[in-house]
GROMACS .gro file of C-alpha atoms in nm:
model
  364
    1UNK     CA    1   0.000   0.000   0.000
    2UNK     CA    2   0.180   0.381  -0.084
    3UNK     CA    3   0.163   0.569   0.209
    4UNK     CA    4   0.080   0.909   0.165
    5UNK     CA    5   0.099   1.234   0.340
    6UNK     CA    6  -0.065   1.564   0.272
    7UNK     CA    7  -0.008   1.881   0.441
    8UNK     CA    8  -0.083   2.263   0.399
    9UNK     CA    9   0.102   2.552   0.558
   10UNK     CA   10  -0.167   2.857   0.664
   11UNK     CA   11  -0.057   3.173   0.463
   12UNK     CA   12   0.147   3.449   0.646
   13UNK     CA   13   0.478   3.667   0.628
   14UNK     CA   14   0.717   3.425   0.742
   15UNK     CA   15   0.849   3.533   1.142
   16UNK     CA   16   1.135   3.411   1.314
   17UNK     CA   17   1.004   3.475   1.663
   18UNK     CA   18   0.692   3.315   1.586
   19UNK     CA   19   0.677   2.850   1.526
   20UNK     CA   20   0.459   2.741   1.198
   21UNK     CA   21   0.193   2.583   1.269
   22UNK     CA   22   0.076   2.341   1.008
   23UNK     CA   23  -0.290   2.188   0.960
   24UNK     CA   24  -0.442   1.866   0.736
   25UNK     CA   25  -0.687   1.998   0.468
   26UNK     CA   26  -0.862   1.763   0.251
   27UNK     CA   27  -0.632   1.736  -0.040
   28UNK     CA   28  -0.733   1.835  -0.366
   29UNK     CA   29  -0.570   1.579  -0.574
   30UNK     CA   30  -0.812   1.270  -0.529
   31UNK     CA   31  -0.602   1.019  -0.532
   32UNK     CA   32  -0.378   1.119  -0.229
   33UNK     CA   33  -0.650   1.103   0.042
   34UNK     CA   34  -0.513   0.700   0.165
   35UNK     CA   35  -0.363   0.858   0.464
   36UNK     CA   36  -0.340   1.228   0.545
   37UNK     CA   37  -0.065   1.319   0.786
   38UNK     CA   38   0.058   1.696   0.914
   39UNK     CA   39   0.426   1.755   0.969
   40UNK     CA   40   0.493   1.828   1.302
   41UNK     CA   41   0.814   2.030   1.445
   42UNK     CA   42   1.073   1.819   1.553
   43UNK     CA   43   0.938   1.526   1.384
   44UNK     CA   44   1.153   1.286   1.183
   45UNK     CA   45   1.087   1.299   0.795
   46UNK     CA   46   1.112   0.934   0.754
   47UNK     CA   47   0.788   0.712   0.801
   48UNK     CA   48   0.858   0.360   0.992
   49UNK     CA   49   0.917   0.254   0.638
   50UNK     CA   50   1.191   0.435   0.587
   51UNK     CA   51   1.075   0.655   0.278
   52UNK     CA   52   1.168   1.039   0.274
   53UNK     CA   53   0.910   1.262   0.188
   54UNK     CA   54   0.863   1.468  -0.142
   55UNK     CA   55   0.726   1.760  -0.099
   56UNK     CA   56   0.494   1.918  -0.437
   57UNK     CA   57   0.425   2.275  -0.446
   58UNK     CA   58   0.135   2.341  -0.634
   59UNK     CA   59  -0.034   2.658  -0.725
   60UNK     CA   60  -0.347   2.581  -0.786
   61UNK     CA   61  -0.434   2.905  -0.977
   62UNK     CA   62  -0.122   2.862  -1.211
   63UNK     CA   63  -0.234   2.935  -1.596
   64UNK     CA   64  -0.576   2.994  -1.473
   65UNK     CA   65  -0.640   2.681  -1.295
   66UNK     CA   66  -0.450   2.437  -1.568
   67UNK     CA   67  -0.195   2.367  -1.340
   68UNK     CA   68  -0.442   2.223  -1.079
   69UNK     CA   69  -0.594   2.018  -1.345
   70UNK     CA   70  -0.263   1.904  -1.521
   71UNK     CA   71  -0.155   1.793  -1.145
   72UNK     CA   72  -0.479   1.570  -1.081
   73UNK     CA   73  -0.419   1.355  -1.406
   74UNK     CA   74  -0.050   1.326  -1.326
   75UNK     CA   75  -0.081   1.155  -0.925
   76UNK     CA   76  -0.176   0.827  -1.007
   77UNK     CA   77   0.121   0.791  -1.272
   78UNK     CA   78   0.354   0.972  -1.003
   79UNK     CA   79   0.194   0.783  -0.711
   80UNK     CA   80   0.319   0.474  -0.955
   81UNK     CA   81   0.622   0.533  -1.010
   82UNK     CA   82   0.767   0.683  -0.651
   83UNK     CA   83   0.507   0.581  -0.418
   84UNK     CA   84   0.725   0.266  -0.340
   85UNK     CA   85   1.054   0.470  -0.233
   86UNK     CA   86   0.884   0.837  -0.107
   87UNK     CA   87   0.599   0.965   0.082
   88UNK     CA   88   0.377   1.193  -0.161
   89UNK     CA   89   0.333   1.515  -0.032
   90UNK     CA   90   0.031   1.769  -0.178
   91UNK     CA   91   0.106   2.120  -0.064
   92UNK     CA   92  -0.132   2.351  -0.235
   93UNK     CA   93   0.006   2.755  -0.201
   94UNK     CA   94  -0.283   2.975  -0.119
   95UNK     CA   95  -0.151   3.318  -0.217
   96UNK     CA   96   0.180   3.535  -0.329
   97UNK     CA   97   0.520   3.399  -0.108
   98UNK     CA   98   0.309   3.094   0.044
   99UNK     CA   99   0.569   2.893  -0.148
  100UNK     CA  100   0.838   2.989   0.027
  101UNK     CA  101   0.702   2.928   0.415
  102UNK     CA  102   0.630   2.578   0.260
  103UNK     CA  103   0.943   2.517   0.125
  104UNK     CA  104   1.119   2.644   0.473
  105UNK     CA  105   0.896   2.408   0.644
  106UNK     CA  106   0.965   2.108   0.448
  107UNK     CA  107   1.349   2.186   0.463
  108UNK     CA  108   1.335   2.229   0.850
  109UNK     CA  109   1.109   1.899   0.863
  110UNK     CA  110   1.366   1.720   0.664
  111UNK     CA  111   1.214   1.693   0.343
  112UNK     CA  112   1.399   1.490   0.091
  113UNK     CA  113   1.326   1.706  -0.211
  114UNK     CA  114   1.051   2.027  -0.289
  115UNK     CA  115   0.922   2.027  -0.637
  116UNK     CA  116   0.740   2.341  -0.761
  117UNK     CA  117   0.453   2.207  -1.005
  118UNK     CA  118   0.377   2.464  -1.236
  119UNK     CA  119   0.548   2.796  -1.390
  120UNK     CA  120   0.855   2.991  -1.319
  121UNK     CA  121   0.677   3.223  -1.049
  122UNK     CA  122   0.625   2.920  -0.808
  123UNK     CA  123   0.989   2.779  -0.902
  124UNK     CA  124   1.105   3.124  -0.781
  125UNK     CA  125   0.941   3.119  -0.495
  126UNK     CA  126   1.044   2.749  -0.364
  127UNK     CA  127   1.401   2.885  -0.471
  128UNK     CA  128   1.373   3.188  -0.250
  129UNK     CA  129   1.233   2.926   0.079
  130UNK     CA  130   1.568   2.738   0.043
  131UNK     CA  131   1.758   3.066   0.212
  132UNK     CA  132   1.604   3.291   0.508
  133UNK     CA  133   1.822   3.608   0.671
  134UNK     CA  134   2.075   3.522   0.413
  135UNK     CA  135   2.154   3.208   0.530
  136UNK     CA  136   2.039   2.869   0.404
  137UNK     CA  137   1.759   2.704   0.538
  138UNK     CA  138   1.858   2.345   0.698
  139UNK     CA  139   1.695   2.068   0.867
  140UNK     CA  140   1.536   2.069   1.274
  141UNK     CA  141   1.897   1.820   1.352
  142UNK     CA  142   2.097   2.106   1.172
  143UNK     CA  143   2.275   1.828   0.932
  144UNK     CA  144   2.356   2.040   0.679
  145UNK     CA  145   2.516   1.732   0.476
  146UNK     CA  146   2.111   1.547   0.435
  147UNK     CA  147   2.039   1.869   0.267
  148UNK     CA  148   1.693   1.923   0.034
  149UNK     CA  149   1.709   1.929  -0.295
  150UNK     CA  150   1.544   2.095  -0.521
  151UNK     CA  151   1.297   1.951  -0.811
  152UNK     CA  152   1.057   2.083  -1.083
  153UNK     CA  153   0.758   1.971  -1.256
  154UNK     CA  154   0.748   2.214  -1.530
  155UNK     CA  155   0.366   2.336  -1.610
  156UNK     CA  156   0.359   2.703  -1.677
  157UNK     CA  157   0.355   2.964  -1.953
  158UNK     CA  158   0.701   3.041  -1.962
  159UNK     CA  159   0.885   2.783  -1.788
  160UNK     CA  160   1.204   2.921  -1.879
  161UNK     CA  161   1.441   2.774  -1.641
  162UNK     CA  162   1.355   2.442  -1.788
  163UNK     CA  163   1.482   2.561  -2.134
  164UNK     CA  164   1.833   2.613  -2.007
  165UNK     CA  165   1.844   2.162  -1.938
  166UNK     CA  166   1.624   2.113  -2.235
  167UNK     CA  167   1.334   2.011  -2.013
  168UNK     CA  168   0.969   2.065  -2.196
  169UNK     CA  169   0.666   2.099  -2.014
  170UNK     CA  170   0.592   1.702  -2.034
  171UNK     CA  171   0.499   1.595  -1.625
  172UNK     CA  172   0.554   1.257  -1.725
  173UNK     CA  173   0.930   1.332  -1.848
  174UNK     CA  174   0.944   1.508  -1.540
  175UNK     CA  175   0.855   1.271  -1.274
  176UNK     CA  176   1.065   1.031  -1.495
  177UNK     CA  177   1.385   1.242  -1.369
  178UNK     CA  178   1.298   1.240  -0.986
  179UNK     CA  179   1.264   0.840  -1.004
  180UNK     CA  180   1.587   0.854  -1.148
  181UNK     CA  181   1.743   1.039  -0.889
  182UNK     CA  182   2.029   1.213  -1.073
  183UNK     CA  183   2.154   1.538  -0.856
  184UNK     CA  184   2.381   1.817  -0.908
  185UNK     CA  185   2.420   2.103  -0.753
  186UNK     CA  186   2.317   2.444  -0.909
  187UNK     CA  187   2.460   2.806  -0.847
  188UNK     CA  188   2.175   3.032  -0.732
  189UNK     CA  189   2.216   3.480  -0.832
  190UNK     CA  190   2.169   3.672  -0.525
  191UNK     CA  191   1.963   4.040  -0.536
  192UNK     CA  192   2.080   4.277  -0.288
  193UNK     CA  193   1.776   4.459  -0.202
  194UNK     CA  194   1.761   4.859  -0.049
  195UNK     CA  195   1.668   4.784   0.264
  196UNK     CA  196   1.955   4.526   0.367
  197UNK     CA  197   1.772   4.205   0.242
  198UNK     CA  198   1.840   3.940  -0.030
  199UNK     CA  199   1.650   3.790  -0.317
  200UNK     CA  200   1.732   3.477  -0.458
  201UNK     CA  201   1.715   3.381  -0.816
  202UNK     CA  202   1.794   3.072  -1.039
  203UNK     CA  203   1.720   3.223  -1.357
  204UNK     CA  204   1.790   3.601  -1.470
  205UNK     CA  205   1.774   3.923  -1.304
  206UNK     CA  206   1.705   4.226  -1.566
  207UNK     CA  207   1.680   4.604  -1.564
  208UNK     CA  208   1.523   4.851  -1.733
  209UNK     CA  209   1.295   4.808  -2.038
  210UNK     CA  210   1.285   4.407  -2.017
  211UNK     CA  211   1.185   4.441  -1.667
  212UNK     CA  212   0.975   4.661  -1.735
  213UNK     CA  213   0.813   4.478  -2.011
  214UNK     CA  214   0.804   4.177  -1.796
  215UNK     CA  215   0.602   4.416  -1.529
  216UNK     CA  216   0.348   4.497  -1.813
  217UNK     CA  217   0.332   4.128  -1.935
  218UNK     CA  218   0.180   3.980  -1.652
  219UNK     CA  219  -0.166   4.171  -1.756
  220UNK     CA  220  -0.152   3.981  -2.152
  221UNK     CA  221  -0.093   3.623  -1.968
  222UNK     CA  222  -0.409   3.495  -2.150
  223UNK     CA  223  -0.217   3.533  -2.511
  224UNK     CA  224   0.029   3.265  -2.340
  225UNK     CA  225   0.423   3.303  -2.407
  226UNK     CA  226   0.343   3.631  -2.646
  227UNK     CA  227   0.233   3.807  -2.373
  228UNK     CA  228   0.625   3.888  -2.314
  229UNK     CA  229   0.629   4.068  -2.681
  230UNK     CA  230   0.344   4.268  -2.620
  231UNK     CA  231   0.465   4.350  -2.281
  232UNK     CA  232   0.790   4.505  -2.445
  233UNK     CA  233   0.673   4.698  -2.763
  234UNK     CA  234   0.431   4.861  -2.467
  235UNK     CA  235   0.716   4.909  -2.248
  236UNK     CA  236   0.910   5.050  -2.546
  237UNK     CA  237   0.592   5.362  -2.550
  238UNK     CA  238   0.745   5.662  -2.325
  239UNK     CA  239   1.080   5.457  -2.251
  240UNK     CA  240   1.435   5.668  -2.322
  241UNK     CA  241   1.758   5.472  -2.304
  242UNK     CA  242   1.974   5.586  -2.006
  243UNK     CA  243   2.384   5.591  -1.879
  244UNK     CA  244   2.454   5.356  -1.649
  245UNK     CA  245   2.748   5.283  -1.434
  246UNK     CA  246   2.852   4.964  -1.360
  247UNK     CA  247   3.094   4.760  -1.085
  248UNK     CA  248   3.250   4.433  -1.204
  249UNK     CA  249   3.391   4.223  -0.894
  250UNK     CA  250   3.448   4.477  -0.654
  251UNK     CA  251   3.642   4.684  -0.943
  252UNK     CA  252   3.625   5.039  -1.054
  253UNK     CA  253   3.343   5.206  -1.163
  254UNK     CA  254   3.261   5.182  -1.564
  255UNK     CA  255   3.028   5.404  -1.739
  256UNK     CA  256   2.784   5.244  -2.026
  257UNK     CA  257   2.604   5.519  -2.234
  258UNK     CA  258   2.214   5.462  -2.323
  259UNK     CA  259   2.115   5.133  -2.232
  260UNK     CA  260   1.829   4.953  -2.239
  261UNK     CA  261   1.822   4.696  -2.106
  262UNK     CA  262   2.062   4.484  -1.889
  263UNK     CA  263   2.063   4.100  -1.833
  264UNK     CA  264   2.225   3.909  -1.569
  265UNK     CA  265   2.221   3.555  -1.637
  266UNK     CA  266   2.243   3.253  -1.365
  267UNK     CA  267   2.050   3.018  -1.673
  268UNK     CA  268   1.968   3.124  -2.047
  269UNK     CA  269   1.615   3.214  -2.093
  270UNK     CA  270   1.325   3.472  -2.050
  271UNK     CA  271   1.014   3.635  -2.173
  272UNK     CA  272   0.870   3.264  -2.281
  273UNK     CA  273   1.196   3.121  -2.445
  274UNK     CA  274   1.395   3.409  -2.539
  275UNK     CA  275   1.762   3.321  -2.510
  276UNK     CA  276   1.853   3.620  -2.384
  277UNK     CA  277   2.130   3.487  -2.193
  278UNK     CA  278   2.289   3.235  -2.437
  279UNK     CA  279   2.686   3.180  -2.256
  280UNK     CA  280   2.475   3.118  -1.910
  281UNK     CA  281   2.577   2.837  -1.742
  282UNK     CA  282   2.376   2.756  -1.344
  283UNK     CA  283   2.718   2.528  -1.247
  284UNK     CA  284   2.978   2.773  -1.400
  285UNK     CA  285   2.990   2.978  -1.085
  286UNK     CA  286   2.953   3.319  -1.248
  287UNK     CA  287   2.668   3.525  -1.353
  288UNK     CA  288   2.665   3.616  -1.732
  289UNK     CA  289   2.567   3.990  -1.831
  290UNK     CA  290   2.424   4.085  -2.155
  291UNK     CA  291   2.356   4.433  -2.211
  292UNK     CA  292   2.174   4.624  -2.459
  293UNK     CA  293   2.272   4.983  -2.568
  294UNK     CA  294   2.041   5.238  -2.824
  295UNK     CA  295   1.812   5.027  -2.929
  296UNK     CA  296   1.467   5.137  -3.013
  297UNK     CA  297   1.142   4.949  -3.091
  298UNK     CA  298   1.261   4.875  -3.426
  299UNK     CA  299   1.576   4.729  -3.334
  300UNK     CA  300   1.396   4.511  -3.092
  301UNK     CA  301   1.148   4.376  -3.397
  302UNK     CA  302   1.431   4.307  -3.657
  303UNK     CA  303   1.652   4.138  -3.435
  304UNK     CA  304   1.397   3.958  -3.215
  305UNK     CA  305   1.462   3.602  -3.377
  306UNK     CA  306   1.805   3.660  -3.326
  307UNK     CA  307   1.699   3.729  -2.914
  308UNK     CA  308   1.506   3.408  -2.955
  309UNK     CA  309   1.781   3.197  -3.071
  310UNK     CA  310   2.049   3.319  -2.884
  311UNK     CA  311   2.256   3.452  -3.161
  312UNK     CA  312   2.201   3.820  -3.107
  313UNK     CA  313   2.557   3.868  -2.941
  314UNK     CA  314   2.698   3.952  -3.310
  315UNK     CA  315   2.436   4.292  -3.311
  316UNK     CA  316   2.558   4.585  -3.289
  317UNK     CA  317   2.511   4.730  -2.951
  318UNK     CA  318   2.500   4.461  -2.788
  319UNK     CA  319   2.749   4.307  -2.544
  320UNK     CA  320   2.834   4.012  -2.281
  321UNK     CA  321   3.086   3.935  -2.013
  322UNK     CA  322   3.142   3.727  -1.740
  323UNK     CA  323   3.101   3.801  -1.368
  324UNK     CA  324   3.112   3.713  -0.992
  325UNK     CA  325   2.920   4.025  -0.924
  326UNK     CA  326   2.785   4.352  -1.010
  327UNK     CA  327   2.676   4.691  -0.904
  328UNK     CA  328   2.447   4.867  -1.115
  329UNK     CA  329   2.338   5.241  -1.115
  330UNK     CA  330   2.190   5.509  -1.310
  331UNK     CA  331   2.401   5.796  -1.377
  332UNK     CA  332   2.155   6.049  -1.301
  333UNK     CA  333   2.001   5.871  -0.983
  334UNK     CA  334   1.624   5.900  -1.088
  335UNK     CA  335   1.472   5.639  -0.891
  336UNK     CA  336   1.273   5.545  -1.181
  337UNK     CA  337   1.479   5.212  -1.373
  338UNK     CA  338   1.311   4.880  -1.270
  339UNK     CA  339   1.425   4.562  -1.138
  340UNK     CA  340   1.313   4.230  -1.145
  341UNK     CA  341   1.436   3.876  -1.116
  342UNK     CA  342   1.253   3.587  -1.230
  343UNK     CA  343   0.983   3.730  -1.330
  344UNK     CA  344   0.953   3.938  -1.016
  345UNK     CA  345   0.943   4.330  -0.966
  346UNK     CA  346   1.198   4.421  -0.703
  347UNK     CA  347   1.165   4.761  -0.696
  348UNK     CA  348   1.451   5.003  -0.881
  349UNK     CA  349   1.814   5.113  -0.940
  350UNK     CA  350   2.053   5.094  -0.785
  351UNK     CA  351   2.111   4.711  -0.674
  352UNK     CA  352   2.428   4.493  -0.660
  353UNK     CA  353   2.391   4.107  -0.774
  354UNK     CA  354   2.633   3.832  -0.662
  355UNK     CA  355   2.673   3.445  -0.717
  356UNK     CA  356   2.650   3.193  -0.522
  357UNK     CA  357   2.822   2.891  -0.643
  358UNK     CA  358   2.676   2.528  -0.613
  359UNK     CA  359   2.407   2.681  -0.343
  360UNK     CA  360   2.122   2.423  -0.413
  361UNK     CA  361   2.117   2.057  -0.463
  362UNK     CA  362   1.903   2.059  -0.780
  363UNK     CA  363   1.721   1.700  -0.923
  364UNK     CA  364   1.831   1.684  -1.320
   0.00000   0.00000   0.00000
């Protein structure tokens, strides 16, 4: 008989002084209702069987509700094919950052892998959970060597961390990978935010008018991956090309004339497959920047196959280089250049990004 577990962390800003408290919920995927279980702090993660748990992250709202419906058909295949070595664990998110308590939890509780089922916005979140006060997160026993690894069931519009390994959006393919059990560990790009705080990303980090487009694309979500297109030709309306300065590894202070827009790469895609990023590599150990200088919206149309492909380093304007880290500011201080990694807005210039080599334990 699979044993299974299903558990649910209540929504909330995550608090140090304050314990999680978890609660069962009648799980939403039919099939794993043969035994519903809560983590409990200080409990083990292993069942008297022996079997680590698994913990699935599922946003039930993901690509208006096809996530949740792409999940149900996939448990009794993944039940199938892991059920006899893992306890299956359903953890549905119930609103923005609820990944990341859940992925703390299951980290502190000893979880042998989370897997973000769905899009890039849930992977980022479980990514951010794996790190808290700038440290990373590790189990109730403190034995940083059983660490958590992370895994991904890719189901979303863009899913363009997947791209970088080749990975489609096939579940099956996907749960395929975790049976196998094949781990390496993956470098994760660190944000350092204005008011002392860090933001984790596995992807790409990007400022100015592609994170601004990505701001505007989340409104055109419903036109699936050309929603990012549409979300730059509008961001292009009003924009003007600005002088940054930049930092390279703690060096001196470089000035780049009208850019706009700068990419810093962990992995190779964004905007729904562009290959933005192409000389990205997540087990390199460095962050690769691209940056764009006087372009306008035309520039953007006639060489957006090249963006797509990955062979628009040979355009004018355009460059790449390899870092550890990077401080970025406009010249003029306006307050007014956005930020975002992942997919996320994180506010404006100026920022400083940093690696952080072989950070996660990542299921390929």
């Amino acid at each position: 008989m699979v044993e299974c577990f299903c558990y649910h962390l209540a929504f909330r800003p995550f608090m140090a002084s304050k314990p999680f408290v978890t609660r069962a919920e009648q799980p939403i995927a039919p099939d794993l209702n043969a035994d519903r279980s809560v983590f409990h702090r200080g409990s083990s993660s292993f069942s008297s069987s022996g079997r680590r748990d698994l913990v699935f992250v599922v946003n039930p709202r993901g690509a208006n509700g096809k996530t949740l419906k792409e999940w149900k058909k996939l448990v009794p295949y993944l039940r199938t094919r892991l059920g006899e070595h893992y306890n299956i664990c359903e953890s549905l998110t119930s609103g923005p950052c609820h990944a990341i308590d859940i992925t703390r939890e299951a980290i502190r509780e000893g979880a042998d892998a989370v897997i973000p089922v769905g899009g890039d916005g849930t992977f980022h979140e479980v990514v951010n959970g794996f790190f808290w006060d700038g440290k990373p997160v590790v189990n109730n026993d403190g034995e940083v060597h059983k660490s958590t690894a992370l895994g991904l069931i890719p189901l979303g519009t863009g899913s363009d961390f997947a791209r970088t390994f080749g990975w489609n959006n096939n579940p099956i393919e996907a749960v395929d990978r975790i049976a196998k059990g094949l781990r390496s560990r993956i470098d994760i790009g660190v944000v350092n935010k204005e008011n002392g705080e860090y933001h984790y990303f596995a992807n790409v980090a990007d400022i100015h008018l592609s994170a601004k487009a990505g701001f505007y694309a989340a409104r055109y979500k419903r036109f699936g991956n050309l929603c990012y297109v549409i979300g730059a030709l509008q961001g292009f309306i009003g924009h003007k090309n600005k002088d940054f300065k930049i930092k390279v590894d703690n060096g001196e202070w470089e000035l780049y004339p009208q850019v706009t827009s700068l990419c810093i790469g962990n992995a190779k895609y964004f905007g729904g497959g562009m290959k933005i990023v192409p000389n990205a590599d997540p087990s390199n150990g460095n962050l690769e920047v691209v940056i764009l200088q006087d372009f306008k919206w035309y520039d953007f149309i006639l060489n957006l196959h090249k963006i797509y492909n990955g062979t628009h380093l040979t355009v004018k304007n355009v460059s790449s280089r390899s870092v550890r880290s990077i401080e970025v500011e406009e010249v003029s201080s306006s307050g007014s250049i956005y930020v975002q990694a992942d997919g996320e807005h994180l506010g404006f210039l100026p920022r400083k990004f940093h690696i952080l080599p072989a950070a996660i334990e990542m299921i390929c």
